[in-house]
Short mmCIF file of N, CA and C in Angstrom, two decimals:
data_model
loop_
_atom_site.label_atom_id
_atom_site.label_comp_id
_atom_site.label_asym_id
_atom_site.label_seq_id
_atom_site.Cartn_x
_atom_site.Cartn_y
_atom_site.Cartn_z
N UNK X 225 52.86 55.12 -16.52
CA UNK X 225 52.36 54.12 -15.60
C UNK X 225 51.33 54.78 -14.67
N UNK X 226 50.22 54.12 -14.50
CA UNK X 226 49.13 54.64 -13.70
C UNK X 226 49.27 54.21 -12.25
N UNK X 227 49.08 55.16 -11.32
CA UNK X 227 49.17 54.82 -9.91
C UNK X 227 47.80 54.36 -9.40
N UNK X 228 47.83 53.42 -8.51
CA UNK X 228 46.59 52.90 -7.92
C UNK X 228 46.11 53.85 -6.82
N UNK X 229 44.79 53.98 -6.68
CA UNK X 229 44.30 54.83 -5.59
C UNK X 229 44.61 54.20 -4.24
N UNK X 230 44.83 55.06 -3.26
CA UNK X 230 45.15 54.54 -1.93
C UNK X 230 43.90 53.93 -1.30
N UNK X 231 44.08 52.90 -0.48
CA UNK X 231 42.92 52.27 0.18
C UNK X 231 42.31 53.23 1.20
N UNK X 232 41.05 53.02 1.53
CA UNK X 232 40.42 53.89 2.54
C UNK X 232 41.09 53.72 3.89
N UNK X 233 41.02 54.73 4.74
CA UNK X 233 41.65 54.61 6.06
C UNK X 233 41.04 53.47 6.87
N UNK X 234 41.83 52.86 7.74
CA UNK X 234 41.34 51.71 8.51
C UNK X 234 40.10 52.01 9.35
N UNK X 235 39.97 53.21 9.87
CA UNK X 235 38.80 53.54 10.70
C UNK X 235 37.53 53.46 9.87
N UNK X 236 37.58 53.94 8.62
CA UNK X 236 36.42 53.89 7.75
C UNK X 236 36.08 52.45 7.40
N UNK X 237 37.10 51.66 7.11
CA UNK X 237 36.89 50.26 6.79
C UNK X 237 36.26 49.51 7.96
N UNK X 238 36.76 49.76 9.16
CA UNK X 238 36.21 49.05 10.31
C UNK X 238 34.78 49.50 10.60
N UNK X 239 34.45 50.77 10.33
CA UNK X 239 33.08 51.25 10.53
C UNK X 239 32.12 50.49 9.62
N UNK X 240 32.49 50.35 8.36
CA UNK X 240 31.64 49.62 7.41
C UNK X 240 31.50 48.16 7.82
N UNK X 241 32.59 47.53 8.19
CA UNK X 241 32.54 46.13 8.60
C UNK X 241 31.69 45.94 9.85
N UNK X 242 31.77 46.89 10.78
CA UNK X 242 30.93 46.80 11.98
C UNK X 242 29.46 46.90 11.62
N UNK X 243 29.10 47.77 10.70
CA UNK X 243 27.70 47.91 10.27
C UNK X 243 27.21 46.64 9.59
N UNK X 244 28.05 46.08 8.71
CA UNK X 244 27.65 44.85 8.02
C UNK X 244 27.52 43.70 9.02
N UNK X 245 28.46 43.61 9.95
CA UNK X 245 28.42 42.53 10.95
C UNK X 245 27.21 42.66 11.86
N UNK X 246 26.76 43.89 12.11
CA UNK X 246 25.60 44.07 13.00
C UNK X 246 24.33 43.49 12.38
N UNK X 247 24.32 43.32 11.07
CA UNK X 247 23.15 42.75 10.39
C UNK X 247 23.20 41.22 10.31
N UNK X 248 24.30 40.64 10.75
CA UNK X 248 24.45 39.19 10.73
C UNK X 248 24.08 38.61 12.09
N UNK X 249 23.60 37.39 12.10
CA UNK X 249 23.33 36.72 13.36
C UNK X 249 24.66 36.33 14.02
N UNK X 250 24.60 36.06 15.30
CA UNK X 250 25.82 35.71 16.04
C UNK X 250 26.49 34.46 15.47
N UNK X 251 25.70 33.49 15.07
CA UNK X 251 26.29 32.25 14.53
C UNK X 251 27.02 32.52 13.21
N UNK X 252 26.50 33.43 12.39
CA UNK X 252 27.18 33.76 11.14
C UNK X 252 28.45 34.55 11.39
N UNK X 253 28.44 35.42 12.41
CA UNK X 253 29.65 36.19 12.75
C UNK X 253 30.76 35.31 13.25
N UNK X 254 30.42 34.14 13.79
CA UNK X 254 31.42 33.24 14.34
C UNK X 254 31.97 32.26 13.30
N UNK X 255 31.56 32.40 12.03
CA UNK X 255 32.00 31.50 10.98
C UNK X 255 33.45 31.71 10.60
N UNK X 256 33.90 30.92 9.65
CA UNK X 256 35.28 31.04 9.17
C UNK X 256 35.46 32.38 8.45
N UNK X 257 36.69 32.87 8.35
CA UNK X 257 36.93 34.16 7.69
C UNK X 257 36.42 34.21 6.24
N UNK X 258 36.55 33.12 5.50
CA UNK X 258 36.07 33.15 4.12
C UNK X 258 34.54 33.21 4.07
N UNK X 259 33.89 32.51 4.99
CA UNK X 259 32.43 32.60 5.06
C UNK X 259 31.99 33.98 5.49
N UNK X 260 32.71 34.60 6.42
CA UNK X 260 32.36 35.93 6.90
C UNK X 260 32.44 36.94 5.76
N UNK X 261 33.44 36.84 4.92
CA UNK X 261 33.54 37.73 3.75
C UNK X 261 32.34 37.52 2.84
N UNK X 262 31.96 36.29 2.63
CA UNK X 262 30.81 35.98 1.77
C UNK X 262 29.52 36.56 2.36
N UNK X 263 29.33 36.39 3.65
CA UNK X 263 28.12 36.90 4.30
C UNK X 263 28.07 38.43 4.25
N UNK X 264 29.23 39.06 4.49
CA UNK X 264 29.27 40.53 4.42
C UNK X 264 28.94 41.01 3.02
N UNK X 265 29.43 40.32 2.03
CA UNK X 265 29.15 40.70 0.65
C UNK X 265 27.66 40.57 0.34
N UNK X 266 27.05 39.50 0.79
CA UNK X 266 25.62 39.29 0.56
C UNK X 266 24.80 40.38 1.26
N UNK X 267 25.15 40.68 2.52
CA UNK X 267 24.43 41.72 3.27
C UNK X 267 24.62 43.08 2.60
N UNK X 268 25.84 43.38 2.17
CA UNK X 268 26.10 44.65 1.49
C UNK X 268 25.32 44.76 0.19
N UNK X 269 25.25 43.70 -0.57
CA UNK X 269 24.49 43.71 -1.82
C UNK X 269 23.01 43.89 -1.55
N UNK X 270 22.51 43.21 -0.52
CA UNK X 270 21.09 43.34 -0.17
C UNK X 270 20.77 44.78 0.25
N UNK X 271 21.63 45.40 1.03
CA UNK X 271 21.41 46.79 1.45
C UNK X 271 21.45 47.72 0.24
N UNK X 272 22.39 47.48 -0.68
CA UNK X 272 22.46 48.30 -1.88
C UNK X 272 21.17 48.20 -2.68
N UNK X 273 20.65 46.99 -2.85
CA UNK X 273 19.43 46.82 -3.63
C UNK X 273 18.21 47.42 -2.94
N UNK X 274 18.18 47.39 -1.62
CA UNK X 274 17.08 48.03 -0.90
C UNK X 274 17.11 49.54 -1.14
N UNK X 275 18.27 50.14 -1.00
CA UNK X 275 18.39 51.59 -1.23
C UNK X 275 18.09 51.91 -2.69
N UNK X 276 18.62 51.13 -3.61
CA UNK X 276 18.39 51.37 -5.03
C UNK X 276 16.91 51.25 -5.37
N UNK X 277 16.22 50.31 -4.74
CA UNK X 277 14.81 50.10 -4.99
C UNK X 277 13.96 51.25 -4.47
N UNK X 278 14.43 51.91 -3.42
CA UNK X 278 13.69 53.03 -2.84
C UNK X 278 13.81 54.31 -3.66
N UNK X 279 14.80 54.38 -4.51
CA UNK X 279 15.01 55.60 -5.33
C UNK X 279 14.08 55.65 -6.51
#
């Protein structure tokens, strides 16, 4: 049986979420939790593509 990797520490997770949230407007940050997850995912994907495009 294969063991699952442990999740990242909470401090690291909150650091990433703070960075993603800083790129959102105030009105988007105040949205529902499901919308906030969607917005963070979109911002994270956009940042990934920007970095990938620069390489």
